[in-house]
Structure formats: C-alpha cells, structure tokens
mmCIF file of N, CA and C in Angstrom:
data_model
loop_
_atom_site.group_PDB
_atom_site.id
_atom_site.type_symbol
_atom_site.label_atom_id
_atom_site.label_comp_id
_atom_site.label_asym_id
_atom_site.label_seq_id
_atom_site.Cartn_x
_atom_site.Cartn_y
_atom_site.Cartn_z
ATOM 1 N N MET A 1 2.295 7.143 -2.033
ATOM 2 C CA MET A 1 2.933 6.393 -3.163
ATOM 3 C C MET A 1 3.382 5.135 -2.322
ATOM 4 N N ARG A 2 3.328 4.068 -3.309
ATOM 5 C CA ARG A 2 3.837 2.752 -2.748
ATOM 6 C C ARG A 2 5.201 2.580 -3.932
ATOM 7 N N GLY A 3 6.129 1.763 -2.625
ATOM 8 C CA GLY A 3 6.891 1.271 -3.528
ATOM 9 C C GLY A 3 7.361 -0.148 -3.108
ATOM 10 N N VAL A 4 8.107 -0.886 -3.478
ATOM 11 C CA VAL A 4 8.735 -2.010 -3.346
ATOM 12 C C VAL A 4 10.231 -2.297 -2.947
ATOM 13 N N MET A 5 10.330 -2.572 -1.708
ATOM 14 C CA MET A 5 11.842 -2.566 -1.369
ATOM 15 C C MET A 5 12.552 -3.903 -1.180
ATOM 16 N N MET A 6 13.812 -4.195 -1.727
ATOM 17 C CA MET A 6 14.277 -5.576 -1.751
ATOM 18 C C MET A 6 15.021 -5.541 -0.697
ATOM 19 N N LEU A 7 15.009 -6.463 0.201
ATOM 20 C CA LEU A 7 15.657 -6.703 1.403
ATOM 21 C C LEU A 7 16.546 -7.953 1.508
ATOM 22 N N CYS A 8 17.618 -8.047 2.309
ATOM 23 C CA CYS A 8 18.413 -9.170 2.294
ATOM 24 C C CYS A 8 17.556 -10.009 3.425
ATOM 25 N N GLU A 9 18.015 -11.182 3.554
ATOM 26 C CA GLU A 9 17.556 -12.218 4.781
ATOM 27 C C GLU A 9 17.174 -11.604 5.833
ATOM 28 N N THR A 10 18.442 -11.144 6.247
ATOM 29 C CA THR A 10 18.557 -10.633 7.677
ATOM 30 C C THR A 10 17.602 -9.571 7.821
ATOM 31 N N CYS A 11 17.524 -8.350 7.169
ATOM 32 C CA CYS A 11 17.050 -7.168 7.215
ATOM 33 C C CYS A 11 15.087 -7.633 7.308
ATOM 34 N N TYR A 12 15.307 -8.636 6.342
ATOM 35 C CA TYR A 12 13.718 -9.232 6.024
ATOM 36 C C TYR A 12 13.385 -9.811 7.452
ATOM 37 N N ARG A 13 14.199 -10.522 7.916
ATOM 38 C CA ARG A 13 13.682 -11.604 9.425
ATOM 39 C C ARG A 13 13.491 -10.279 10.306
ATOM 40 N N ASP A 14 14.299 -9.180 10.603
ATOM 41 C CA ASP A 14 14.274 -8.083 11.271
ATOM 42 C C ASP A 14 12.842 -7.109 11.324
ATOM 43 N N VAL A 15 12.392 -7.058 10.064
ATOM 44 C CA VAL A 15 11.442 -6.242 9.802
ATOM 45 C C VAL A 15 10.055 -7.182 10.384
ATOM 46 N N LEU A 16 10.218 -8.660 10.200
ATOM 47 C CA LEU A 16 9.082 -9.218 10.412
ATOM 48 C C LEU A 16 9.184 -9.494 12.165
ATOM 49 N N ASP A 17 10.462 -9.890 12.697
ATOM 50 C CA ASP A 17 10.483 -9.835 14.193
ATOM 51 C C ASP A 17 9.976 -8.457 14.617
ATOM 52 N N GLU A 18 10.409 -7.244 14.311
ATOM 53 C CA GLU A 18 10.015 -6.234 14.744
ATOM 54 C C GLU A 18 8.192 -5.821 14.299
ATOM 55 N N LYS A 19 7.463 -6.615 13.731
ATOM 56 C CA LYS A 19 6.351 -6.569 13.122
ATOM 57 C C LYS A 19 6.092 -5.288 12.909
ATOM 58 N N LEU A 20 6.998 -4.626 11.848
ATOM 59 C CA LEU A 20 6.757 -3.622 11.020
ATOM 60 C C LEU A 20 5.781 -3.404 9.787
ATOM 61 N N VAL A 21 5.581 -4.484 9.723
ATOM 62 C CA VAL A 21 4.544 -4.650 8.479
ATOM 63 C C VAL A 21 3.226 -5.429 8.564
ATOM 64 N N ASP A 22 2.285 -5.355 8.019
ATOM 65 C CA ASP A 22 0.762 -5.877 8.265
ATOM 66 C C ASP A 22 1.077 -7.434 7.634
ATOM 67 N N ASP A 23 -0.450 -7.728 7.347
ATOM 68 C CA ASP A 23 -0.623 -9.095 6.752
ATOM 69 C C ASP A 23 -0.025 -9.014 5.153
ATOM 70 N N ARG A 24 -0.569 -7.572 4.741
ATOM 71 C CA ARG A 24 0.204 -7.230 3.415
ATOM 72 C C ARG A 24 1.547 -7.163 3.070
ATOM 73 N N HIS A 25 2.092 -6.469 3.881
ATOM 74 C CA HIS A 25 3.721 -6.431 3.901
ATOM 75 C C HIS A 25 3.636 -4.731 3.798
ATOM 76 N N TYR A 26 2.403 -4.301 4.101
ATOM 77 C CA TYR A 26 2.585 -2.425 4.669
ATOM 78 C C TYR A 26 2.925 -2.106 5.672
ATOM 79 N N VAL A 27 4.087 -1.172 5.252
ATOM 80 C CA VAL A 27 4.703 -0.614 6.647
ATOM 81 C C VAL A 27 4.227 0.840 6.417
ATOM 82 N N GLU A 28 3.728 0.831 7.818
ATOM 83 C CA GLU A 28 3.010 1.919 8.425
ATOM 84 C C GLU A 28 3.879 3.068 9.035
ATOM 85 N N ASP A 29 5.092 2.835 9.873
ATOM 86 C CA ASP A 29 6.236 3.146 10.084
ATOM 87 C C ASP A 29 7.292 3.164 9.634
ATOM 88 N N HIS A 30 7.512 4.041 8.550
ATOM 89 C CA HIS A 30 8.947 4.079 7.802
ATOM 90 C C HIS A 30 9.734 4.326 8.584
ATOM 91 N N GLU A 31 9.970 5.074 9.370
ATOM 92 C CA GLU A 31 11.089 5.580 10.059
ATOM 93 C C GLU A 31 11.820 4.566 11.081
ATOM 94 N N SER A 32 11.221 3.731 11.438
ATOM 95 C CA SER A 32 11.343 2.712 11.968
ATOM 96 C C SER A 32 12.124 1.525 11.180
ATOM 97 N N LEU A 33 11.309 1.359 10.173
ATOM 98 C CA LEU A 33 12.120 0.692 9.106
ATOM 99 C C LEU A 33 13.223 0.976 8.703
ATOM 100 N N PHE A 34 13.582 2.261 8.378
ATOM 101 C CA PHE A 34 14.791 2.755 7.596
ATOM 102 C C PHE A 34 16.043 2.527 8.946
ATOM 103 N N ASP A 35 15.401 2.580 10.341
ATOM 104 C CA ASP A 35 16.526 2.513 11.455
ATOM 105 C C ASP A 35 17.093 0.840 11.520
ATOM 106 N N ILE A 36 16.285 0.178 10.984
ATOM 107 C CA ILE A 36 17.071 -1.399 10.768
ATOM 108 C C ILE A 36 17.790 -1.916 9.830
ATOM 109 N N LEU A 37 17.575 -0.843 8.591
ATOM 110 C CA LEU A 37 18.016 -2.011 7.288
ATOM 111 C C LEU A 37 19.701 -1.778 7.265
ATOM 112 N N CYS A 38 20.210 -2.471 6.979
ATOM 113 C CA CYS A 38 21.795 -2.483 6.906
ATOM 114 C C CYS A 38 22.184 -1.708 5.808
ATOM 115 N N PRO A 39 23.514 -1.278 5.651
ATOM 116 C CA PRO A 39 24.149 -0.473 4.685
ATOM 117 C C PRO A 39 23.751 -0.973 3.022
ATOM 118 N N GLY A 40 23.838 -2.413 3.018
ATOM 119 C CA GLY A 40 23.683 -2.996 1.582
ATOM 120 C C GLY A 40 21.981 -2.468 1.260
ATOM 121 N N CYS A 41 21.158 -2.733 2.041
ATOM 122 C CA CYS A 41 19.745 -2.825 1.878
ATOM 123 C C CYS A 41 19.456 -1.437 1.523
ATOM 124 N N GLU A 42 20.146 -0.282 2.521
ATOM 125 C CA GLU A 42 19.935 1.264 2.219
ATOM 126 C C GLU A 42 20.170 1.466 1.113
ATOM 127 N N ASP A 43 21.623 1.113 0.578
ATOM 128 C CA ASP A 43 22.365 1.382 -0.941
ATOM 129 C C ASP A 43 21.133 0.989 -2.265
ATOM 130 N N ILE A 44 20.798 -0.263 -2.091
ATOM 131 C CA ILE A 44 19.716 -0.977 -3.029
ATOM 132 C C ILE A 44 18.612 -0.150 -3.159
ATOM 133 N N ASN A 45 18.241 0.523 -2.052
ATOM 134 C CA ASN A 45 16.717 0.900 -1.850
ATOM 135 C C ASN A 45 17.087 2.809 -1.995
ATOM 136 N N ARG A 46 17.881 3.217 -2.075
ATOM 137 C CA ARG A 46 18.021 4.671 -2.016
ATOM 138 C C ARG A 46 17.008 5.306 -2.995
ATOM 139 N N PRO A 47 16.973 5.240 -3.857
ATOM 140 C CA PRO A 47 15.780 6.169 -4.630
ATOM 141 C C PRO A 47 14.334 6.335 -3.682
ATOM 142 N N LEU A 48 14.068 4.731 -3.370
ATOM 143 C CA LEU A 48 12.843 4.750 -2.689
ATOM 144 C C LEU A 48 13.095 5.482 -1.268
ATOM 145 N N VAL A 49 14.114 5.310 -0.584
ATOM 146 C CA VAL A 49 14.063 5.753 0.735
ATOM 147 C C VAL A 49 14.296 7.084 0.649
ATOM 148 N N ASP A 50 15.110 7.915 -0.479
ATOM 149 C CA ASP A 50 15.043 9.398 -0.619
ATOM 150 C C ASP A 50 13.534 9.728 -0.717
ATOM 151 N N ASP A 51 12.920 9.221 -1.560
ATOM 152 C CA ASP A 51 11.406 9.764 -1.773
ATOM 153 C C ASP A 51 10.498 9.753 -0.566
ATOM 154 N N MET A 52 10.818 8.780 0.019
ATOM 155 C CA MET A 52 9.511 8.290 1.009
ATOM 156 C C MET A 52 10.325 9.348 2.119
ATOM 157 N N LEU A 53 11.313 9.730 2.371
ATOM 158 C CA LEU A 53 11.793 10.776 3.325
ATOM 159 C C LEU A 53 11.575 12.270 3.014
ATOM 160 N N GLY A 54 11.198 12.390 1.955
ATOM 161 C CA GLY A 54 11.221 13.672 1.142
ATOM 162 C C GLY A 54 12.656 14.412 0.795
ATOM 163 N N SER A 55 13.226 13.464 0.263
ATOM 164 C CA SER A 55 14.698 14.064 0.167
ATOM 165 C C SER A 55 14.399 14.891 -1.248
ATOM 166 N N SER A 56 15.379 15.850 -1.726
ATOM 167 C CA SER A 56 14.803 16.500 -2.649
ATOM 168 C C SER A 56 15.739 16.402 -3.802
ATOM 169 N N GLU A 57 16.748 15.475 -3.447
ATOM 170 C CA GLU A 57 18.221 14.974 -4.354
ATOM 171 C C GLU A 57 17.575 14.531 -5.804
#
C-alpha cells in the first residue's frame, strides 16, 4: 500500500536530513519516519500511520 503524507516544513526537512526517503520520496523504514514526526504531522496523518503500523482501530 502506498500513501501520501502531509508534512510540515520542519518534519519534511528532518526526513530529508535523515535520508529516510529515496529519490522518489519512497520511505523504506517507516518506523524511523514516525519517530521524527511532530505531534501535528502525526495527527494530520493518523489514518495512514495507523494503517502502516497495522492498527485495528
């Protein structure tokens, strides 16, 4: 499954700085991505985060 995440400027910059995405912005290690998201980005992306983590909510 693929999804599109909305990120604030700070989280986007952190994702690039940590090299969590490839040249197509695909994330291989989503757990590392979730570790750096701010609470606002986590809330905005809650359905996608829950789906990727396998939450049954």
